[in-house]
Structure formats: C-alpha cells, structure tokens
Short mmCIF file of C-alpha atoms in Angstrom, two decimals:
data_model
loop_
_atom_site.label_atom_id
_atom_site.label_comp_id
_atom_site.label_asym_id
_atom_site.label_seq_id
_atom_site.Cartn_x
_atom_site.Cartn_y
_atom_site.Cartn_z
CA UNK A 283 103.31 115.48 56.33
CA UNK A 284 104.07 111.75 56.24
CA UNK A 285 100.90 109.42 55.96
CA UNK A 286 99.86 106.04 57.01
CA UNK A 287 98.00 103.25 55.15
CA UNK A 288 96.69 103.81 51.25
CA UNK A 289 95.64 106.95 50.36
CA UNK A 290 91.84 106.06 48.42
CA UNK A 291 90.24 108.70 46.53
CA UNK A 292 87.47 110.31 47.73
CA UNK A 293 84.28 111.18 45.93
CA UNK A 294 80.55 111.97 45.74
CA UNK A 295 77.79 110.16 45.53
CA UNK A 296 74.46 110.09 43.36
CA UNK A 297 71.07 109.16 44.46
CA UNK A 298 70.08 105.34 44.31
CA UNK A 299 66.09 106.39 43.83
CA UNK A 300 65.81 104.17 47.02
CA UNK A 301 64.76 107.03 49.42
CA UNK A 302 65.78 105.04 52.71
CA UNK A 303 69.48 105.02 51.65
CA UNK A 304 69.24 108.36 49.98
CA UNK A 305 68.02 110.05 52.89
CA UNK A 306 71.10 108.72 54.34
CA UNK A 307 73.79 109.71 51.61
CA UNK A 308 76.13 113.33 52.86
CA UNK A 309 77.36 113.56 48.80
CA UNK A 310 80.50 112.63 49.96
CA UNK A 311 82.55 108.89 50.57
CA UNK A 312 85.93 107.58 50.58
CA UNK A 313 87.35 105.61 47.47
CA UNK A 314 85.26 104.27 45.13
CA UNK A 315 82.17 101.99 45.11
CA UNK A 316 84.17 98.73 44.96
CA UNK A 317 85.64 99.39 48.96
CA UNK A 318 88.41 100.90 50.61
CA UNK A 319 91.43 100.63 53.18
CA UNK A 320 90.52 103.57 55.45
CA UNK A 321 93.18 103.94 58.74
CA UNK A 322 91.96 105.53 62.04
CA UNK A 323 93.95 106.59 65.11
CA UNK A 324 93.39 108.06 68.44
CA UNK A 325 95.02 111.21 69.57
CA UNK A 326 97.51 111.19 72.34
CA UNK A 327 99.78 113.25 74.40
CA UNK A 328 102.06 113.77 71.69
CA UNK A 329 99.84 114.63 68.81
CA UNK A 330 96.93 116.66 70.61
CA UNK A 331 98.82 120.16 70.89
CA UNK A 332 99.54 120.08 66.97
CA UNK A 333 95.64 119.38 66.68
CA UNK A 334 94.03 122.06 64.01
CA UNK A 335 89.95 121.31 64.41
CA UNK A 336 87.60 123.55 63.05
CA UNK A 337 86.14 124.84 65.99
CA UNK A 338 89.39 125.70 67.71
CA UNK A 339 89.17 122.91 70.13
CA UNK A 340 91.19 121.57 72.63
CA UNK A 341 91.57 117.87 72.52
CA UNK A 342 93.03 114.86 73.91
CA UNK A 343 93.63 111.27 74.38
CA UNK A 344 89.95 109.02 74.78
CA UNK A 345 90.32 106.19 77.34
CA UNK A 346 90.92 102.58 76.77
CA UNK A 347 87.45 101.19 77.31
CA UNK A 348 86.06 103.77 74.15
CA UNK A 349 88.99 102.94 72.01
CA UNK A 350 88.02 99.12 72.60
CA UNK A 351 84.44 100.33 71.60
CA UNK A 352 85.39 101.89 68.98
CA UNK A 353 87.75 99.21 67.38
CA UNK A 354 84.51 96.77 68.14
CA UNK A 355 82.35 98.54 65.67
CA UNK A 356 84.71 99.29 63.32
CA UNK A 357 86.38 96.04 63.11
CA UNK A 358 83.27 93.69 64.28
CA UNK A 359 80.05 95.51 63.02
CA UNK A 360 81.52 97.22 59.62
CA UNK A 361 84.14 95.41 58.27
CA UNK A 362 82.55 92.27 57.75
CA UNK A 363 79.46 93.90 56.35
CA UNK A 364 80.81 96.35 53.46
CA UNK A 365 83.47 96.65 51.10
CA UNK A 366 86.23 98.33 53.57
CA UNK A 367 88.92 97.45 55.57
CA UNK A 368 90.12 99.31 59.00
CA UNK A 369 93.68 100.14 59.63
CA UNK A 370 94.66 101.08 62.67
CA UNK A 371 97.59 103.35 62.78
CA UNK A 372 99.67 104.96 66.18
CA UNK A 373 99.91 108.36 65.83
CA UNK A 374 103.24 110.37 66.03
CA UNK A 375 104.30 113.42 64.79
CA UNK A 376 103.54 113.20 60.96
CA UNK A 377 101.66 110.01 61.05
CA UNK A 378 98.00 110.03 61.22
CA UNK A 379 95.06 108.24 60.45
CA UNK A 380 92.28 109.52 58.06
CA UNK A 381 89.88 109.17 60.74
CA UNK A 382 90.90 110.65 64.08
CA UNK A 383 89.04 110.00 67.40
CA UNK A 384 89.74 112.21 70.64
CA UNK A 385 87.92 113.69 73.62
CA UNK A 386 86.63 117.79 72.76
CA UNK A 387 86.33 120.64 74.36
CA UNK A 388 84.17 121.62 71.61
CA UNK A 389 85.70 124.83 71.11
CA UNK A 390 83.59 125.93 73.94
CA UNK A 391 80.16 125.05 72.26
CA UNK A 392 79.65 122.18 75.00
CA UNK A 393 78.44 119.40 72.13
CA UNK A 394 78.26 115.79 72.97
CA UNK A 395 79.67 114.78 69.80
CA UNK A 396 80.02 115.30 66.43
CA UNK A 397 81.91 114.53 63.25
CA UNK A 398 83.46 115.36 59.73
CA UNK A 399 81.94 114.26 56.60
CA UNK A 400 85.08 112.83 54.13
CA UNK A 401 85.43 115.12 51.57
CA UNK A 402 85.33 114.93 47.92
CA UNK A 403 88.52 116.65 47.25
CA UNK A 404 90.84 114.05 48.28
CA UNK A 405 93.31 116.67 49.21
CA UNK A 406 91.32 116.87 52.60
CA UNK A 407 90.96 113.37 53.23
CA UNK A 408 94.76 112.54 54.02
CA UNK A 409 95.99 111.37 57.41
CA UNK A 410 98.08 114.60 58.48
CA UNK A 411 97.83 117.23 60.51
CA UNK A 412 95.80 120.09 59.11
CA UNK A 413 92.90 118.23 57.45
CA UNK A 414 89.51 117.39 60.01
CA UNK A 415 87.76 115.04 57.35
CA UNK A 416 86.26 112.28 58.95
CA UNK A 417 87.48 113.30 62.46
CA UNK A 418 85.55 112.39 65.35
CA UNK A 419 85.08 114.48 68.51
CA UNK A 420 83.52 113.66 71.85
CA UNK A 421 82.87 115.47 75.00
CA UNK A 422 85.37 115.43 77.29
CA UNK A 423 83.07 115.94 80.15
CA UNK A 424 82.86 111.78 80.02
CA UNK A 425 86.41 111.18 80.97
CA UNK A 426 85.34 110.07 84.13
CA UNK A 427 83.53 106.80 82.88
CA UNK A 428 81.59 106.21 86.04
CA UNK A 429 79.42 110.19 84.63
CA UNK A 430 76.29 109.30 83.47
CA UNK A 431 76.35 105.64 82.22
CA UNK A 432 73.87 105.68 80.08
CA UNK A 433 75.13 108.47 77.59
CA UNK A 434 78.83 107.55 78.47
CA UNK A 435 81.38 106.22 75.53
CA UNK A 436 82.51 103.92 77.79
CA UNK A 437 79.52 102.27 77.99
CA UNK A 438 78.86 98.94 76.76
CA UNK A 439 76.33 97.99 73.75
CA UNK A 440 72.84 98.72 74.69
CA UNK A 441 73.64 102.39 75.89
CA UNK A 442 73.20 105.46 74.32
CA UNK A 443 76.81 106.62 74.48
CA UNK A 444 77.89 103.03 72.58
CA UNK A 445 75.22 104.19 69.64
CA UNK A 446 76.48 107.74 69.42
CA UNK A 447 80.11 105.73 68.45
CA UNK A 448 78.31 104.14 65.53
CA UNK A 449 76.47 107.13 64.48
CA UNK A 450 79.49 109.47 64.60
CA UNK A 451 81.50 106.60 62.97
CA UNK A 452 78.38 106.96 59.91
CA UNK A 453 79.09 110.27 59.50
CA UNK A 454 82.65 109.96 59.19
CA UNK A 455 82.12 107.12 56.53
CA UNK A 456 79.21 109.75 54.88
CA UNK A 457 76.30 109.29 56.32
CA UNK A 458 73.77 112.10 57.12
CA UNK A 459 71.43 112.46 59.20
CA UNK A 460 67.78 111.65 57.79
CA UNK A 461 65.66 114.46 59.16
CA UNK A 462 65.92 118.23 58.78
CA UNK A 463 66.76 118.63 62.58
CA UNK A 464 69.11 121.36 61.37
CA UNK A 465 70.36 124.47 59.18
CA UNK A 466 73.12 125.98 58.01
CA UNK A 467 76.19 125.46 55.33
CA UNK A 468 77.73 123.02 57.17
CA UNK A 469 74.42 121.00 57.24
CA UNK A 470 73.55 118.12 54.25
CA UNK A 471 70.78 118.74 52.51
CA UNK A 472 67.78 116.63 51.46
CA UNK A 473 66.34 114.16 51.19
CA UNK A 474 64.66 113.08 54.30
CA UNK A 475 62.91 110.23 55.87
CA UNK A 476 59.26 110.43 56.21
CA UNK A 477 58.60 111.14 59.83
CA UNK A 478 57.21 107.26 60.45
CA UNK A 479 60.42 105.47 59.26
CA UNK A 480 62.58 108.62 60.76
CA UNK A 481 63.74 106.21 63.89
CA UNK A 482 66.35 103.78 65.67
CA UNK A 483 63.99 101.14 64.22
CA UNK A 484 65.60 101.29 60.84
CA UNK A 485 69.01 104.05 61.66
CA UNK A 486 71.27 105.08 64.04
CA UNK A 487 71.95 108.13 61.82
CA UNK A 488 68.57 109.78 63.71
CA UNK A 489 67.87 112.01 66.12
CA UNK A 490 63.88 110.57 67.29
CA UNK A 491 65.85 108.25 70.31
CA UNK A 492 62.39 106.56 71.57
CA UNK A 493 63.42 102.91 72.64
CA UNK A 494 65.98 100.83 73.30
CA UNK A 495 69.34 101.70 71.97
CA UNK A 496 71.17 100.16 68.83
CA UNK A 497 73.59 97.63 69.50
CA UNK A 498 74.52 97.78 65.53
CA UNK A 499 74.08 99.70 62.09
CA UNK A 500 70.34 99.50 61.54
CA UNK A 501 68.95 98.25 58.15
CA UNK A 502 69.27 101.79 56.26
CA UNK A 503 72.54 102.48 57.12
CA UNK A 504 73.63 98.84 56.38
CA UNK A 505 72.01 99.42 52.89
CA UNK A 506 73.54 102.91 52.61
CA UNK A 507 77.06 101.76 53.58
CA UNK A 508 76.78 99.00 51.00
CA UNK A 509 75.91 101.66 48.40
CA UNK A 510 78.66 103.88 48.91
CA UNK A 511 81.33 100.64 49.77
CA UNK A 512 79.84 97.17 48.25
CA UNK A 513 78.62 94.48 50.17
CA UNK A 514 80.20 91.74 51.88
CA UNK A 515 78.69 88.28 51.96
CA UNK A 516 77.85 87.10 55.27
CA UNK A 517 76.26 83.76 56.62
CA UNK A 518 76.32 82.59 53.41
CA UNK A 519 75.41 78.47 54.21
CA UNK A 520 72.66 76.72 56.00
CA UNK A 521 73.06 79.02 59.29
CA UNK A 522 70.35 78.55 62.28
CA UNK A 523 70.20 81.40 64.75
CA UNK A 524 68.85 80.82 68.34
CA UNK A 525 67.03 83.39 70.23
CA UNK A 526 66.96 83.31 73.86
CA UNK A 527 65.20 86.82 73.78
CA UNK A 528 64.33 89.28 71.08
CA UNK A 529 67.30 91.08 71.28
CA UNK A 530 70.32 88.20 72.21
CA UNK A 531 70.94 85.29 69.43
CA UNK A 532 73.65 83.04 68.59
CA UNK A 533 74.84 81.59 64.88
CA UNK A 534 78.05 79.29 64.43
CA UNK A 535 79.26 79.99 68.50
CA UNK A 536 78.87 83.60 67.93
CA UNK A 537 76.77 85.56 70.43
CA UNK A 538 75.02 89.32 69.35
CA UNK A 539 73.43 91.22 71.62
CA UNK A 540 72.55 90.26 75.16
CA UNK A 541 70.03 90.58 78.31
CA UNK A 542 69.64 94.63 78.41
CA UNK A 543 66.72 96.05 76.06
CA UNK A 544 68.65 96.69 72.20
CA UNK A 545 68.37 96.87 69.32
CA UNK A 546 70.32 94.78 66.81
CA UNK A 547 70.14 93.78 62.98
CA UNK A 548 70.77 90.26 61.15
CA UNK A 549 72.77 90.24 58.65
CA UNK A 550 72.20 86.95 56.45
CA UNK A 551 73.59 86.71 52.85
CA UNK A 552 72.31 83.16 50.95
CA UNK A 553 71.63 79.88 52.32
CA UNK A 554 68.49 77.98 54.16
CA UNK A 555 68.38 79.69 57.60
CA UNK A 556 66.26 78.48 60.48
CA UNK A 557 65.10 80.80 63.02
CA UNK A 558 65.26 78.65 66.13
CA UNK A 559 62.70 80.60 68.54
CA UNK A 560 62.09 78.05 70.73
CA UNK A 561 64.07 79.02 73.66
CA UNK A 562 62.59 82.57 73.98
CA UNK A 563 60.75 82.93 77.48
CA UNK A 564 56.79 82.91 77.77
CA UNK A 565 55.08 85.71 77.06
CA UNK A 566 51.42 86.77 77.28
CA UNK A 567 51.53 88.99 74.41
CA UNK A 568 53.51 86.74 72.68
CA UNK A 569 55.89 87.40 69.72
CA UNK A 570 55.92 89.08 66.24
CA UNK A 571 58.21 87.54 63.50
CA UNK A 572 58.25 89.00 60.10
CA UNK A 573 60.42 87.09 57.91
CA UNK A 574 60.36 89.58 54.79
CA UNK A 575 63.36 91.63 53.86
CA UNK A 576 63.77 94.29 56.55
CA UNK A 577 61.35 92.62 58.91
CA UNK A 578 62.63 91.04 62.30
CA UNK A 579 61.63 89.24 65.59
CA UNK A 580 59.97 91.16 68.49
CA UNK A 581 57.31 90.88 71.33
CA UNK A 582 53.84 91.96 70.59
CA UNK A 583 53.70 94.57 73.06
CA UNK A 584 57.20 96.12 71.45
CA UNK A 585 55.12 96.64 68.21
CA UNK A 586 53.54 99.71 67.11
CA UNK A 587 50.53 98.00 64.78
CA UNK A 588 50.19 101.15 63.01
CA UNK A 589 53.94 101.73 61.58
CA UNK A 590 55.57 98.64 62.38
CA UNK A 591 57.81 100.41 64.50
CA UNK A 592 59.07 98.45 67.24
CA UNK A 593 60.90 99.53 70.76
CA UNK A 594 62.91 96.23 70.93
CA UNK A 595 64.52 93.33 69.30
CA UNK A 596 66.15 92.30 65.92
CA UNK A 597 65.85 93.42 62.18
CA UNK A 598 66.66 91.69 59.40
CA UNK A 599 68.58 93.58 56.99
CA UNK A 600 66.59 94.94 53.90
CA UNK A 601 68.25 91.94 51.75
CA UNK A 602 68.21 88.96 54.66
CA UNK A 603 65.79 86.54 53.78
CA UNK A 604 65.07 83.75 56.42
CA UNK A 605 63.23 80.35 54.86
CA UNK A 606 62.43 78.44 58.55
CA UNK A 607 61.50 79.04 61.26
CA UNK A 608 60.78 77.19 64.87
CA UNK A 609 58.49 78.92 66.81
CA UNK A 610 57.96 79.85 70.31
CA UNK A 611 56.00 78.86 73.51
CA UNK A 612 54.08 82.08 72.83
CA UNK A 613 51.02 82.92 71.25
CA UNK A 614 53.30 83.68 68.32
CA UNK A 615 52.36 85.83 64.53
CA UNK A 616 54.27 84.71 61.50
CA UNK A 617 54.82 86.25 58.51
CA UNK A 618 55.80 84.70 55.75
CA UNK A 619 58.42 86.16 52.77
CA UNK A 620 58.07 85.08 49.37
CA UNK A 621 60.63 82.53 49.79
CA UNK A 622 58.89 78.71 50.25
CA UNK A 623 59.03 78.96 54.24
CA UNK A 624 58.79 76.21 56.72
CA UNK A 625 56.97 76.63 60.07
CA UNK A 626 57.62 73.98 62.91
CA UNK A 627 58.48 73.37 66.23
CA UNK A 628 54.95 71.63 66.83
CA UNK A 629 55.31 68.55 69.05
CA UNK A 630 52.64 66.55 70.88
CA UNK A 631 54.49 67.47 73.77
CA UNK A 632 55.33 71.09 73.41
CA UNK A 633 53.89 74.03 74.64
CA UNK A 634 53.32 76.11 71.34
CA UNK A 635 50.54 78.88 71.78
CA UNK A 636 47.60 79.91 69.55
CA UNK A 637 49.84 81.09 66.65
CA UNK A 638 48.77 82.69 63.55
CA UNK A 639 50.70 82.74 59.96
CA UNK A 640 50.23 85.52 57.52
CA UNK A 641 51.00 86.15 53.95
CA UNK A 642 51.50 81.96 53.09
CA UNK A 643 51.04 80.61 50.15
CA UNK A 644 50.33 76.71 48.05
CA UNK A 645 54.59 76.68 48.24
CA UNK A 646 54.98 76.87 52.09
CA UNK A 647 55.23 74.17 54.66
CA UNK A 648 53.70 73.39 57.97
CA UNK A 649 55.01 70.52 59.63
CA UNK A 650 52.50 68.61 62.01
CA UNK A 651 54.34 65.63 61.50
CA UNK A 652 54.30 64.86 65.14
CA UNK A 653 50.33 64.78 64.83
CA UNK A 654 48.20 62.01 63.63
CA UNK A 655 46.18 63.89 60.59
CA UNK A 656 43.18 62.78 62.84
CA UNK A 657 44.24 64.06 65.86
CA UNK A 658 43.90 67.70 64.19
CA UNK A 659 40.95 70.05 64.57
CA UNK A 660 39.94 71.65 61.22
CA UNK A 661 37.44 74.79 61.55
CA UNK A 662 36.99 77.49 58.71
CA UNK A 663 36.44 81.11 60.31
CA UNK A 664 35.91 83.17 57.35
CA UNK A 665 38.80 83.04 54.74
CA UNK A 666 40.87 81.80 57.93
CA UNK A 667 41.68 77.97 58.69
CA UNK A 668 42.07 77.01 62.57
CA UNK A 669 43.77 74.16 63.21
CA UNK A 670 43.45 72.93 66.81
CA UNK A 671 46.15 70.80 68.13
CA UNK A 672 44.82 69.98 71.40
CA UNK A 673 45.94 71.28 74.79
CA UNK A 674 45.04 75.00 74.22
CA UNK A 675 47.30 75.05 70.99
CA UNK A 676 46.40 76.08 67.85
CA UNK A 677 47.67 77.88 64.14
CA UNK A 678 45.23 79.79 62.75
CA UNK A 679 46.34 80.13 58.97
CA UNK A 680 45.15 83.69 57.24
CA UNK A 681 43.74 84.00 54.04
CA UNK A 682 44.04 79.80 53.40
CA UNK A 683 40.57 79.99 51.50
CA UNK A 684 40.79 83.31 49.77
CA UNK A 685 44.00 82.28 48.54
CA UNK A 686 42.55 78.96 47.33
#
C-alpha cells in the first residue's frame, strides 16, 4: 500500500522511576525520544468499506465540527508542547494516515470510544490499510451532534465528549490508563496511580470523572508525552498571564479556556512570569494559588484540603515555575515556590482581602510600596506575622518567626 508522510520507527519505552509518568507509559511510542512527524486522517466514503478494525466494525466519516476538534488538540494543545509534528493527510485508496479517526459501530459492543496503542513493531504502525495502530474509534450513535451535549464529540472544550478526544488521542500517542479499571491481554499493565492522584486533576488518561472537564493534557500526561517525545519550550520570556476566572486566562493576545467550569494546565518554560489575578471576581471563600511546580490557581471552595485535589481551575505543569504574582480582591492563600517570588497588587486604594502567604522565605518580596511603613499594623500571632493594612485588609505571613 502507498503511504503518506515519514514513516518513524516505533518503539518501547522504559520506566522513568517517576511513578506519575510511569503510570502513564503503554510500553509502546512512535519514533524515538528526540520527536516525530506522525500523519492522521479521517475516514470517508471512499476509504470506510476497505476498513479492517479489529473488532469487525463498521465505520465511517466523523463530522466537521469533531474533525475541527480534533485538529485543535492535535495541532494547538500537542504540537507546541512535545517533540512531534502533525500531518494531516486526505485519505484515498492507498493513502492513509498512521492515525485514523472515524465514527464505530463498535463491532456491535456499543463502546463510546476507544483506541490503538502504536506498536513496537513498526511494521504495524504504517499508514495503510490493514494495520489499526493508533486508530481511533468513536460511537456513531453521536452523529447527530444536537444527542447528548455533554458527552458529544462535537462538543466544545469544557465537555466531556471534547476530553474523551484528548484521552483517545493519549492512547494513540501511548498513553495508558493509570488505574487497574480493567483485565485482559489487550489491557497495559502496571504501574498505577495511587487512588488520591488517580484523577482529571493531574490526567485525562483516567477513568475517576468527578469535576469539571479538561480543556487540555493535564500535568502527567504533559510530563509523560515529553518523556516519550521531548519537550518543547514554551513562554519562554517575561510572559504575564491574566485571569478573569480560575479557569479562563490570557498571555501575549492568546485566550485558554473560558466561562464554563474546566479544567486547563499552564504551560510556562523560562522567564519572570507574573500571575496577574487581579481581575478575578469576588469571592467569599476566596482563592488558592500554589505557585510550586504542578501547583495552580483555584477557589477555596474547589479545593479538597486533604489531597489537594481540586474540581476547577488551572495547573501548572510539573516543570512551570511562576516568580510574581498580583493578587486578588479575595481573601486570597499564596504559596510560594523556591524561586525568589514577588507578591503585590497592594494599593491604598484597592480592595485586597485578608490574604495569607505560605512557604516564604529571607529571598522573597512583598511590595507595600504604596504604604507609608507607618501606616502598617505589625502583630505577631505565634510564629505568624499580621500585617494590617487598614480597611479590613491584611497579609498574614506564615512561619515569618520560625523561619527567622
């Protein structure tokens, strides 16, 4: 059969001994660790009699709005963060991408979706006819796109159908999933997530759905796909994002996310970088930002105190590290990273909360410079200092004395 696009070698994959990517790693990836040109196409009325699946299905040609999903994650979410590039290709008789999307019958097994690991014999992983590595398959009973919006593929970001794309997509690139949900031949082995990091907080590659939807690869399977691909840089300068809710923000005139409950992850690769929280709404609960590695930006009353699982709102990736930050109208909780961090947005004329940092040390900054030094309330409260700015506003700083 003729091909399309280069032809990378396949191969497996050993353990990292980081157990949230290797919970995450099938054994099996396309080319090598330094990226890949991987083509994709979407069957059509010429090419879906000649389909050979593995479950004899009957397939056929997915409608324009999931093709436009699907070329959105591929070519907006993935591309830019790992080491491969996206080819589409138009199928004809003979000419096929190595990843193939289509509507399923399932073979009769009525699934919702499902997908092909690559394989590590390359032989399998060739765009023609006979070989269903990396091929995608959803349910045809969403044709109609007005069925069930939620779970539909022609749903936007923020549903569940747009995060079964991505996750389908992360098994076709070799991702697993991270819990022993099933059995069988077919099925990757271990290892597995503990059961308290098994979640959309950190992967779309899991089954536990509580929350808000994805929007984007979650920090595992960013780290996982940068294991098996490289990394790209991203956001490399002095880049300022700014939040208008936990789960919509803007850097350089790009928007991500938007106004439905999501789930999203920043992606930031070097620089000084200013979260700019100061046009997030009022909230009585108030917000949680934790500015380590793999931390992220969410309302109090999204936060599970006990796992740090939240229901809402934006990671960071597990290698994003975020130096500044300008806080919110809210009764707001910082924690600091071990970068030296900067904490403003105080103005004698702002509305700014009762906020408290966490985890600072002798190297960060708080800038009051708006304040008179006398104008400032100084109170110890254990190993804590408060610091009353007037007008029911205050930063209570943990740890200042114990640290001293």
């Amino acid at each position: 059969m003729a091909s399309s696009g280069s032809l990378p070698a396949a191969g497996t994959t050993a353990p990292t001994g980081d157990f949230r990517v290797d919970a995450l790693l099938s054994g099996t990836r396309f080319g090598t660790s330094g990226g890949a040109e991987v083509t994709f196409s979407f069957v059509n009325g010429l090419t879906a009699p000649a389909y050979q699946g593995g479950y004899g299905e009957v397939v056929s040609e997915l409608s324009h709005a999931i093709k436009t999903n699907v070329r959105t994650i591929l070519k907006s979410y993935i591309e830019p963060l790992v080491g491969l590039t996206f080819t589409e290709v138009s199928e004809a008789s003979g000419t096929y991408g190595q990843m193939r999307l289509m509507f399923s019958d399932a073979g009769g097994q009525g699934a919702y979706a499902y997908a092909f690991y690559p394989e590590a014999d390359d032989a399998y992983n060739r765009a023609e006819v006979n070989s269903i590595a990396s091929d995608i398959h959803l349910s045809d009973a969403y044709r109609d796109p007005a069925v069930d919006p939620r779970n539909n593929f022609a749903s936007g970001p923020g549903s569940h159908g747009f995060t079964t794309l991505i996750h389908e997509i992360g098994h076709a690139l070799g991702l697993k999933h991270p819990g022993n949900y099933n059995s069988g031949p077919d099925i990757a082995a271990g290892p597995f997530l503990p059961s308290s990091l098994d979640n959309l907080h950190n992967t779309v590659m899991t089954y536990n759905l509580a929350g808000s939807s994805p929007t984007t690869l979650m920090p595992f399977d960013i780290a996982a796909l940068q294991h098996l691909y490289g990394a790209k840089r991203v956001n490399v300068g002095k880049t300022t994002y700014a939040f208008t809710s936990t789960h919509a923000f803007t850097s350089g005139g790009t928007a991500w996310g938007g106004p439905s409950p999501q789930r999203l992850t920043l992606v930031d690769s070097g620089g000084v970088d200013t979260l700019n929280l100061s046009a997030l709404p009022l909230t009585s609960t108030g917000y949680y930002i934790d500015l380590r590695p793999g931390g992220g930006i969410a309302e109090q009353s999204d936060l599970n105190t006990v796992t740090g699982n939240t229901s809402k709102g934006t990671r960071f990736s597990l290698d994003t590290t975020i130096e500044r930050v300008i806080n919110s109208s809210s009764d707001d909780t910082i924690v600091a990273n071990g970068a030296v961090n900067v904490f403003g947005g105080y103005g004698q004329a702002i509305a700014t909360g009762n906020d408290i940092i966490e985890g600072a040390d002798s190297r960060d900054q708080l800038n009051l410079s708006a304040f008179a030094s006398a104008s400032v309330g100084r109170t110890r409260a254990g190993s804590d200092l408060v610091l009353d700015l007037g007008a029911e506003r205050s930063i209570t700083i943990k740890d200042y004395y114990a640290a001293a």
